[in-house]
Short mmCIF file of C-alpha atoms in Angstrom, two decimals:
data_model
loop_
_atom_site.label_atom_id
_atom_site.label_comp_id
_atom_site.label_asym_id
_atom_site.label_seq_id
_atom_site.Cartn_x
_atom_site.Cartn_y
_atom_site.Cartn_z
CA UNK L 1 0.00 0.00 0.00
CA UNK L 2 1.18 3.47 -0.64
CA UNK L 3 1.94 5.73 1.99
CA UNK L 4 -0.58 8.20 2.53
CA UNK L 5 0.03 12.08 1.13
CA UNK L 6 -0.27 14.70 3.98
CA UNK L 7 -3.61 14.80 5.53
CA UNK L 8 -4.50 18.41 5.48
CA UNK L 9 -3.56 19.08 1.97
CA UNK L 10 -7.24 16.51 1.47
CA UNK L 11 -9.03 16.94 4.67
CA UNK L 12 -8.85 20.36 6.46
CA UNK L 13 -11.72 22.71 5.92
CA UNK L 14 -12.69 24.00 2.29
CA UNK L 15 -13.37 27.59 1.74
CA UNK L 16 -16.86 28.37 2.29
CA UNK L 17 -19.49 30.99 1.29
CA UNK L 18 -19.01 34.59 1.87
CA UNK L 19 -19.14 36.24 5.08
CA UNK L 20 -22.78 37.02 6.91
CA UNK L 21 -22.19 40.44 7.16
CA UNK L 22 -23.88 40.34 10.48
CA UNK L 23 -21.15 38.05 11.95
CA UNK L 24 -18.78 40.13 10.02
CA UNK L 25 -19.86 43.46 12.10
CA UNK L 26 -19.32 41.72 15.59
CA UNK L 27 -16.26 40.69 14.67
CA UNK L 28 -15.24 44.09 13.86
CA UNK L 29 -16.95 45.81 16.60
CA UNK L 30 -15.02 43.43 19.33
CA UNK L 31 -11.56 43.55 17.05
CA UNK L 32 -10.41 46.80 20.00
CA UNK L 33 -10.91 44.45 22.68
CA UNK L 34 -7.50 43.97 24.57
CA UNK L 35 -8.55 42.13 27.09
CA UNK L 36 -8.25 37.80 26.24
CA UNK L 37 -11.51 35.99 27.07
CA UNK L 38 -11.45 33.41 29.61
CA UNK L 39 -10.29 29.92 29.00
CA UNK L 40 -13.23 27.74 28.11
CA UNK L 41 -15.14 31.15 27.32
CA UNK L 42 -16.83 33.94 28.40
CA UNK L 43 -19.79 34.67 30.30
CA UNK L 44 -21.37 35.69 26.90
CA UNK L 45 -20.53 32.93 25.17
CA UNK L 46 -21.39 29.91 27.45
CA UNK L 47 -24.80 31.86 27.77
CA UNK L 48 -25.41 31.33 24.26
CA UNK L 49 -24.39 27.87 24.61
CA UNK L 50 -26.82 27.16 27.08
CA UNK L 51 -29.60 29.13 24.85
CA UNK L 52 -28.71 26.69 21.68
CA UNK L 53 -29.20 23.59 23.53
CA UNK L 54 -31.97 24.66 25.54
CA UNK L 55 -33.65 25.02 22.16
CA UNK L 56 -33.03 21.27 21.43
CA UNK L 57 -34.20 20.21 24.37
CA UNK L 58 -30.98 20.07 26.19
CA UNK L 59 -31.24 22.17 29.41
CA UNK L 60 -27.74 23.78 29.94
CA UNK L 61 -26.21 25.36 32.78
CA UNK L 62 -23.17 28.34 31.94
CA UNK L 63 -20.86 25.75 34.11
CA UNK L 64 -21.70 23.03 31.64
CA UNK L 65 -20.04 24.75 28.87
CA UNK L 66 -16.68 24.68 27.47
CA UNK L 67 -15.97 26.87 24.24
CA UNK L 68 -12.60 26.30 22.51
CA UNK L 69 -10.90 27.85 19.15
CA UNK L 70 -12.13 24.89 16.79
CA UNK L 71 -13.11 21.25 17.62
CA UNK L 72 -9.90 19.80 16.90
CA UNK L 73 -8.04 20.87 20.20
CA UNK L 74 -11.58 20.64 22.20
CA UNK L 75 -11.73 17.21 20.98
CA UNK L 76 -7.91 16.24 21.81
CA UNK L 77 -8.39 17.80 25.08
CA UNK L 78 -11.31 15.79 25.70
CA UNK L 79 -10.05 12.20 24.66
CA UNK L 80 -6.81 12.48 26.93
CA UNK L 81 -9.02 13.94 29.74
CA UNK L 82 -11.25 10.86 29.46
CA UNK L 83 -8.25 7.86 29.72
CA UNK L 84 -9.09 4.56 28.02
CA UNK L 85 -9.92 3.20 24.68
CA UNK L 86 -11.33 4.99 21.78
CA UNK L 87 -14.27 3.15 20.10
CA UNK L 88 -14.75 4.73 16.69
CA UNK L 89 -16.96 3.87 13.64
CA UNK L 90 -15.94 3.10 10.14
CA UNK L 91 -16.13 5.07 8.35
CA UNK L 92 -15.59 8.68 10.44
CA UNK L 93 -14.37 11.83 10.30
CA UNK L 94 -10.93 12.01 9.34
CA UNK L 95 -9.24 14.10 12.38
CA UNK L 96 -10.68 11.29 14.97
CA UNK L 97 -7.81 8.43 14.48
CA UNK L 98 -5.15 11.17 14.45
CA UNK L 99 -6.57 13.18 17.49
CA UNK L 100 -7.02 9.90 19.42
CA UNK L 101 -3.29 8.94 18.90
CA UNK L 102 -1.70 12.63 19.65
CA UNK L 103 -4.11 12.03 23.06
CA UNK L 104 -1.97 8.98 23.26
CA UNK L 105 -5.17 6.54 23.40
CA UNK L 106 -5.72 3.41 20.96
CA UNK L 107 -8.62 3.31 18.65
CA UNK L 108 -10.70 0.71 17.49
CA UNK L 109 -12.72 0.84 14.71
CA UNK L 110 -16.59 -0.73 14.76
CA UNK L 111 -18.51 -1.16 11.56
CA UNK L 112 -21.54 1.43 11.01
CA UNK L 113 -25.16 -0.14 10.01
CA UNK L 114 -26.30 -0.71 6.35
CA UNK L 115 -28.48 2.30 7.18
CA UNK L 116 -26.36 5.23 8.11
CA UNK L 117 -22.77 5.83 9.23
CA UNK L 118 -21.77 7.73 12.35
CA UNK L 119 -23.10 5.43 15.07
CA UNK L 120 -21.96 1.93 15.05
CA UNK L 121 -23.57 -1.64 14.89
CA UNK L 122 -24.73 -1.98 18.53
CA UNK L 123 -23.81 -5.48 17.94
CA UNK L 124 -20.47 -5.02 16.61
CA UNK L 125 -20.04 -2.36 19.51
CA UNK L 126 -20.87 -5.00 22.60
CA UNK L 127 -18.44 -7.74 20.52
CA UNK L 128 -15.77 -5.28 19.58
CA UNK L 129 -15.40 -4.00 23.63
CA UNK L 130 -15.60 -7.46 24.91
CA UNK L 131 -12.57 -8.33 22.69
CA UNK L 132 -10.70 -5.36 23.93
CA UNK L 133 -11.05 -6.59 27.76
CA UNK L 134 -10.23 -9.88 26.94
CA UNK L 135 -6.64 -8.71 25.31
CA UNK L 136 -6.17 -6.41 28.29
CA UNK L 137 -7.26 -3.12 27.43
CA UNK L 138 -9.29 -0.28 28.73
CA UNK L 139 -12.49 1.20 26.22
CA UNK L 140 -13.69 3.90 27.92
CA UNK L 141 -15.00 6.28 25.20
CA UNK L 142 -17.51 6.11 22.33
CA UNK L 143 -16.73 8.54 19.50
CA UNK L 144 -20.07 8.91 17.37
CA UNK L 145 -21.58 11.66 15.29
CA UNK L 146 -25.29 11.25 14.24
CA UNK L 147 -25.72 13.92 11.80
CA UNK L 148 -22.50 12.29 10.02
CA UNK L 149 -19.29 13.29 8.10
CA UNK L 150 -18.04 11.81 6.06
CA UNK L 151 -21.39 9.91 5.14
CA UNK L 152 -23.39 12.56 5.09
CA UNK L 153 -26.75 10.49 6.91
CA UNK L 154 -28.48 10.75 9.84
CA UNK L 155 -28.89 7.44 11.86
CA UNK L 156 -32.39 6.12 13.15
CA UNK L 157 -33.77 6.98 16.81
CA UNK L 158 -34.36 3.26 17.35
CA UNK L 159 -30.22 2.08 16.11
CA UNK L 160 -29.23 4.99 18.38
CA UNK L 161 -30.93 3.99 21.46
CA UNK L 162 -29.59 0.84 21.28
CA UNK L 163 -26.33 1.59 20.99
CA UNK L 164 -26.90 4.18 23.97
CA UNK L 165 -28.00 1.09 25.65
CA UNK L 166 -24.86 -0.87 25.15
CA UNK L 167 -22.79 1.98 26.30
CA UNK L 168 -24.28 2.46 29.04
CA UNK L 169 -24.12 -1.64 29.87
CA UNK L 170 -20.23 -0.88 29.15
CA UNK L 171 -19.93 2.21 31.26
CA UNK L 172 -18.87 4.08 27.85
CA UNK L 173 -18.67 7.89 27.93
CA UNK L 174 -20.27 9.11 24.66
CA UNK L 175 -19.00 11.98 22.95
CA UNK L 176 -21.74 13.15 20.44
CA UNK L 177 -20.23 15.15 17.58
CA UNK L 178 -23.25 17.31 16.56
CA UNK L 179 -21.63 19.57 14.29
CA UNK L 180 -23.61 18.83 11.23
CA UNK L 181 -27.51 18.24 13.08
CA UNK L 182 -28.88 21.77 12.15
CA UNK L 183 -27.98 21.49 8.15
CA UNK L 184 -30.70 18.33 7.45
CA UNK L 185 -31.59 18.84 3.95
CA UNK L 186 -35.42 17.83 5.09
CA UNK L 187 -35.33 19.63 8.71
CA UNK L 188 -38.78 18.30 8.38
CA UNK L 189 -38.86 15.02 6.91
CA UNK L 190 -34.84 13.95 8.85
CA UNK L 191 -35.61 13.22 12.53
CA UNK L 192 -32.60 13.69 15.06
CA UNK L 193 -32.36 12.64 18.11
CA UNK L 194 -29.34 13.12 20.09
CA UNK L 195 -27.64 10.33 23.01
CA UNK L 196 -27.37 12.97 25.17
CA UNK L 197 -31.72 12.75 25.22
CA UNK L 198 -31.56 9.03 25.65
CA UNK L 199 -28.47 8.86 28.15
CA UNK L 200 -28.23 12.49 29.62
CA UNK L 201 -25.21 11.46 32.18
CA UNK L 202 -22.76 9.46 30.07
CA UNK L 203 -22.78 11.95 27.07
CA UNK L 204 -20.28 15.26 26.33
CA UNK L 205 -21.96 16.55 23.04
CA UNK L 206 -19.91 18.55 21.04
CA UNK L 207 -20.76 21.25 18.14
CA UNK L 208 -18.21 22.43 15.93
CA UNK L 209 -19.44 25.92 14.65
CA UNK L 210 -17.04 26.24 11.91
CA UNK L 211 -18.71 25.48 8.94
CA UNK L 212 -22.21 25.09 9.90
CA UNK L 213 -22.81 28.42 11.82
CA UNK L 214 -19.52 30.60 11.27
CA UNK L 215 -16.86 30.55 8.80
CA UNK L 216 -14.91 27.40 8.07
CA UNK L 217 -11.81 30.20 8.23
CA UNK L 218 -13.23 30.88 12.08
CA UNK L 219 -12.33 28.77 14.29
CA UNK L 220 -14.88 27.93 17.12
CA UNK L 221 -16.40 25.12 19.09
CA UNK L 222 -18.28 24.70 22.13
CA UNK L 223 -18.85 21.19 23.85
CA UNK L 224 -21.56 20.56 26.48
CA UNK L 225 -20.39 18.28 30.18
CA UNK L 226 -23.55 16.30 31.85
CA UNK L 227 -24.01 17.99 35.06
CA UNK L 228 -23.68 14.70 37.19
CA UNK L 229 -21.61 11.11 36.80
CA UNK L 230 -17.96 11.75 35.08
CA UNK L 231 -19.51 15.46 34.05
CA UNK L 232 -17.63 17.78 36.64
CA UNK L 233 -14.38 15.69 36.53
CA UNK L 234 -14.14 15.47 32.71
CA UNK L 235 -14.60 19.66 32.09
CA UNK L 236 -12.18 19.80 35.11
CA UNK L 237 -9.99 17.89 33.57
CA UNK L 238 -10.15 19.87 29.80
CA UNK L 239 -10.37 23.05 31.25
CA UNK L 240 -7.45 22.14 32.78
CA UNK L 241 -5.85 20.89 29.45
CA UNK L 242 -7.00 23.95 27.70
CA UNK L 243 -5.30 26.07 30.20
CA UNK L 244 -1.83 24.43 30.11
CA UNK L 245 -1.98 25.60 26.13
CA UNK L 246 -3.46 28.36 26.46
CA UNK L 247 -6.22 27.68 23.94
CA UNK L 248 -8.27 30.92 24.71
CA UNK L 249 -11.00 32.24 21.69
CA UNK L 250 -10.06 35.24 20.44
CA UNK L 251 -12.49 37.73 21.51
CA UNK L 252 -13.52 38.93 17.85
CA UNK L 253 -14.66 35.01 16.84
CA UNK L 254 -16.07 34.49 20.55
CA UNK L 255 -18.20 37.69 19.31
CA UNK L 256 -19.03 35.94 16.55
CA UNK L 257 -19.58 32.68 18.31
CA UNK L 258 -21.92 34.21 20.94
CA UNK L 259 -23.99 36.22 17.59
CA UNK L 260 -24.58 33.01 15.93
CA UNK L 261 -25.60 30.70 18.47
CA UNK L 262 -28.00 33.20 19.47
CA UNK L 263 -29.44 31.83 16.08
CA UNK L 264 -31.33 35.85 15.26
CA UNK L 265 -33.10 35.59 12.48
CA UNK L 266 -30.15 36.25 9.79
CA UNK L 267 -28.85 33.32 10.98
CA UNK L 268 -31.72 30.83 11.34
CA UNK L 269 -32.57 32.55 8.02
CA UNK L 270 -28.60 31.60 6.38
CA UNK L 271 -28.88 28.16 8.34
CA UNK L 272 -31.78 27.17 6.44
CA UNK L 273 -31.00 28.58 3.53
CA UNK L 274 -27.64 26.30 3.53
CA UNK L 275 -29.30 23.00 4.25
CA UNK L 276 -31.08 23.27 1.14
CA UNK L 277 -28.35 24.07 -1.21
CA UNK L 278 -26.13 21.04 0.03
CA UNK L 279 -29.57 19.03 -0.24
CA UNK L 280 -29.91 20.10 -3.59
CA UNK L 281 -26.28 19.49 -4.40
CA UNK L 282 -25.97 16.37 -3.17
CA UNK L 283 -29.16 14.84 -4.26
CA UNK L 284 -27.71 16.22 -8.41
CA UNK L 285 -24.09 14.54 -7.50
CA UNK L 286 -25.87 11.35 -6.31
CA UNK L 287 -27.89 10.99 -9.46
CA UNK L 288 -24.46 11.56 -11.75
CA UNK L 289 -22.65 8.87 -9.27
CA UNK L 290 -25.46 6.18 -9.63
CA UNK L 291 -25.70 6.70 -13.27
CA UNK L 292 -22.09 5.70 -13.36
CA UNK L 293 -23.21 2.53 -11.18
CA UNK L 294 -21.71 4.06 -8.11
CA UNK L 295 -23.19 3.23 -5.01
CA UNK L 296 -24.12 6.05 -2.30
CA UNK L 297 -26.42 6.35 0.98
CA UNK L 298 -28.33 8.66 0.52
CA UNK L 299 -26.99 12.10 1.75
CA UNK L 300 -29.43 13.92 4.79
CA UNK L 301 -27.20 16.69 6.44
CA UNK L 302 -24.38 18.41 5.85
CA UNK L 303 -22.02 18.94 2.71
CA UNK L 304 -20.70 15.48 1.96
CA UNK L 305 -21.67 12.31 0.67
CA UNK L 306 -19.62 8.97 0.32
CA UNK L 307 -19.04 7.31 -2.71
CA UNK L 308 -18.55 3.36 -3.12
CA UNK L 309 -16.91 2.56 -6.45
CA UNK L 310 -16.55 -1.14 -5.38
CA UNK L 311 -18.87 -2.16 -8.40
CA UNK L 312 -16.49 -1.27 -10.55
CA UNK L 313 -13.89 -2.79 -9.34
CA UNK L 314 -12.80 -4.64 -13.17
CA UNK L 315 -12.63 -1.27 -14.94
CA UNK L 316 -10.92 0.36 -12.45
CA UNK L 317 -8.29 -2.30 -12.26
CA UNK L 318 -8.28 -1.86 -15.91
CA UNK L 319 -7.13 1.76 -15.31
CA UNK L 320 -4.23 1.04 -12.78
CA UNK L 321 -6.58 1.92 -9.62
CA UNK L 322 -6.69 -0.87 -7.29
CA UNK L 323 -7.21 0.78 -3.67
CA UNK L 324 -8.24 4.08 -2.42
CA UNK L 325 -4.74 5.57 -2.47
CA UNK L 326 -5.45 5.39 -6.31
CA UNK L 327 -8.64 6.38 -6.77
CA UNK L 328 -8.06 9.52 -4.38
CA UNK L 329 -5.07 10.32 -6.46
CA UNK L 330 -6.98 9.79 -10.08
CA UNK L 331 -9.82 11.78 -9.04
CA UNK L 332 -7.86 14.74 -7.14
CA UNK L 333 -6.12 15.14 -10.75
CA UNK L 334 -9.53 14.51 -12.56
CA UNK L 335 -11.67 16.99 -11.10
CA UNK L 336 -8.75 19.81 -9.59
CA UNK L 337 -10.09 19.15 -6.34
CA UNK L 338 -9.35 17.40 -3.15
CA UNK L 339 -11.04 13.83 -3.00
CA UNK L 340 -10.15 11.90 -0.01
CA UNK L 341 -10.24 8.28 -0.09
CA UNK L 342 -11.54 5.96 2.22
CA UNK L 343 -8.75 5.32 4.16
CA UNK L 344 -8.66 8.53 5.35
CA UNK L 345 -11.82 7.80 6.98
CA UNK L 346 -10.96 4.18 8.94
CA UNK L 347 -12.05 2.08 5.58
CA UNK L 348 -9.33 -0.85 4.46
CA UNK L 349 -7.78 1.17 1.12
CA UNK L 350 -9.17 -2.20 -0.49
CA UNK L 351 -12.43 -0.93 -0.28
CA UNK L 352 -12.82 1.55 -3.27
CA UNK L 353 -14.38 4.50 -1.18
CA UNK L 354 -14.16 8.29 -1.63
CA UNK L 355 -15.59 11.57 0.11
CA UNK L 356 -17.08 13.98 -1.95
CA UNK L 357 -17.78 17.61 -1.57
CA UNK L 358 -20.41 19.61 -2.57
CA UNK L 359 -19.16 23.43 -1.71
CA UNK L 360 -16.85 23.03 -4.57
CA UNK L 361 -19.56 23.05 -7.05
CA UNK L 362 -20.36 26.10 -6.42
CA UNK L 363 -17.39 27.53 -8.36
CA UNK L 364 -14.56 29.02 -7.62
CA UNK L 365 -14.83 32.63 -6.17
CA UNK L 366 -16.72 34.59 -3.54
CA UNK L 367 -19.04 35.63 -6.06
CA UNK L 368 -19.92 32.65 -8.09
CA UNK L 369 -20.63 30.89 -4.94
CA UNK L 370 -23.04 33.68 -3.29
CA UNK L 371 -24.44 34.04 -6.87
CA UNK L 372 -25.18 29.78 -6.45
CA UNK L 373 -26.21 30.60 -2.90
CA UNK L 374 -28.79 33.20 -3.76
CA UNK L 375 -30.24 31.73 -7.01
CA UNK L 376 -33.72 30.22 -7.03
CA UNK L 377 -32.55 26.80 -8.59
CA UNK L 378 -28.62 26.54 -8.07
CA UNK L 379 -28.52 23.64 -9.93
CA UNK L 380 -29.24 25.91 -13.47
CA UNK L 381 -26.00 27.95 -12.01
CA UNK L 382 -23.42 27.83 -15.42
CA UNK L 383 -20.92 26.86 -13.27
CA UNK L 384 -22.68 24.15 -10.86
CA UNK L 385 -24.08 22.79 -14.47
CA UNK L 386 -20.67 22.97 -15.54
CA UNK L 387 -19.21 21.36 -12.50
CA UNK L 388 -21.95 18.46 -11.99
CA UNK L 389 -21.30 17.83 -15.88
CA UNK L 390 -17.67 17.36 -15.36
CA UNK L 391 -18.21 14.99 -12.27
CA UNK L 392 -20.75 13.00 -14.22
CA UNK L 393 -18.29 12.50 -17.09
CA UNK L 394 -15.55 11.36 -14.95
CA UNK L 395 -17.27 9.08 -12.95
CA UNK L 396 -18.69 7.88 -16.26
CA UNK L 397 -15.26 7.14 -17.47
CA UNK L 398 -13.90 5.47 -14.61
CA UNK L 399 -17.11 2.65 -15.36
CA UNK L 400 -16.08 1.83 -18.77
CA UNK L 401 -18.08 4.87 -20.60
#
């Protein structure tokens, strides 16, 4: 197997839309601000926090909350605060092998349901930590995200709740990545339900805002500590973490932070607006992939979907592309953009599996992609017709057409 190329050069945040210019305005009107803001966030901040979840159902006290700059060292923090074994599901997000390692904690990978990805085979779960204590180790955390990346679905109430069950069983802290649950293409039609409803002590939910309600260039996330069980002595412990590194929001994004989970109406308004443009992007890129004979779950939240070429498995061969090393590297070229294989996502590189992206459709500048953004049907955009025409012709070639 080839070695894998860097990972951030394929799996670190794409450039997004332009700037709300509401969000833009508190981040200038708090850019004077000289004072830092407190470690784990300001009064402000953790106030909005609690407002967000309270929303969702989750009643939130301020002392709850920990806000960080981006999910990635709120997430480290949290995994060497928590000791033990990281359960993960394959597929996941890319950054949670890596961030589970730099924690210094081993990972173990448990197969997702034919359904959805995110949330694992309750099954597979109770087999999979059963053969960890009988080779000696310690699991000790579940790692799951509902609304998913990098599938892109949304798993059942009734698969979740058993798998809340089994953690529970296993005295597994949950952490709930949540990052994508407000961007359901069918807010209606998508139901999501959250472990932290089902198993309110044992889960730390976290919400990366980057992306979803700020800037992907912004940096901000905010994670939310069960008041009772391992609650108190897990924030302890990452406030404690995020101290020693000194991993403080800078006041203009915790502006920015506090503004948008506030959800006004610009932002509810932008929020919406968003889910349906990825759920009208994705549904056009799923149509060109299946045409091709490609196989895809069908995307419900967020901006990605994940592609299984293993159909085609002959006439890729034919081409020289025998794992997902290749077939990142042939369609990276092919369509000038990054395309992350599988096994940046916990797949075997066997398995001939890519993430796509559906941002980049949108073109390439600020104002082709607010022009995509504000159109009535951004699917008769030139360049989304252009660029859903190109990925339907390569994907076409690499099945023999």
């Amino acid at each position: 197997m080839q070695a894998n190329p860097p990972l951030p050069a394929l799996t670190a945040p794409e450039r997004g839309l332009p700037v709300l210019a509401e969000l833009a305005a508190r981040v200038a009107e708090a850019a004077g601000r000289t004072g830092p803001e407190a470690v784990g966030g300001g009064s402000e901040l953790r106030a909005a926090a609690c407002g967000y979840w309270a929303r969702r159902g989750l009643p939130t006290g301020p002392g709850d909350v920990i806000a960080a700059p981006g999910a990635e060292p709120l997430l480290l923090a949290l995994l060497a605060a928590a000791g033990g074994d990281v359960l993960l599901t394959r597929p996941c997000a890319a950054g949670y092998g890596p961030l589970a390692r730099l924690a210094g904690r081993s990972a173990y990978h448990v197969p997702v349901t034919a359904e959805s990805g995110g949330v694992p085979d309750p099954f597979a779960l109770l087999e999979t930590v059963r053969r960890i204590r009988a080779e000696g180790g310690r699991p000790r955390v579940l790692l799951l995200s509902v609304a998913d990346d990098p599938t892109g679905t949304v798993a059942p109430p009734e698969i979740l709740h058993e798998v809340c069950e089994a953690a529970v069983a296993e005295e597994l802290t949950v952490i709930s990545d949540e990052t994508w649950r407000d961007t359901r293409h069918d807010p209606h039609g998508t139901v999501f339900v959250g472990p932290a409803e089902m198993i309110p002590g044992h889960v730390v939910v976290l919400t990366d805002l980057a992306g979803s309600l700020t800037p992907t260039a912004w940096p901000a996330a905010v994670a939310r500590f069960p008041a009772q069980g391992r609650g108190p002595v897990l924030r302890a412990r990452v406030t404690s973490a995020l101290t020693a590194v000194r991993a403080e929001l800078p006041p203009p994004i915790a502006a920015a932070a506090a503004y948008a989970l506030g959800e006004p109406q610009p932002i509810r308004a932008r929020t919406a607006a968003l889910s349906h443009l990825y759920g009208s992007l994705a549904a056009a890129a799923r149509e060109r992939l299946a045409a091709a004979g490609v196989l895809c779950r069908p995307p419900q939240t967020g901006p990605y979907l994940y592609a299984d070429l293993g159909e085609l498995r002959a006439p890729l061969a034919a081409r020289g592309i025998t794992d997902s090393v290749d077939l990142e590297t042939h369609l990276s070229a092919r369509l000038a953009r990054p395309v992350p294989g599988g096994h940046r996502f916990g797949d075997s590189p066997d398995d001939l599996r890519v993430r796509l992206s559906t941002p980049p459709l949108l073109g390439t500048t600020d104002e082709q992609r607010q022009r995509a953004f504000e159109a009535r049907d951004p699917l008769e955009v030139p360049e989304v017709r252009e660029a859903l025409s190109l990925l339907g012709s390569v994907f076409g070639e690499l099945a023999g057409g």
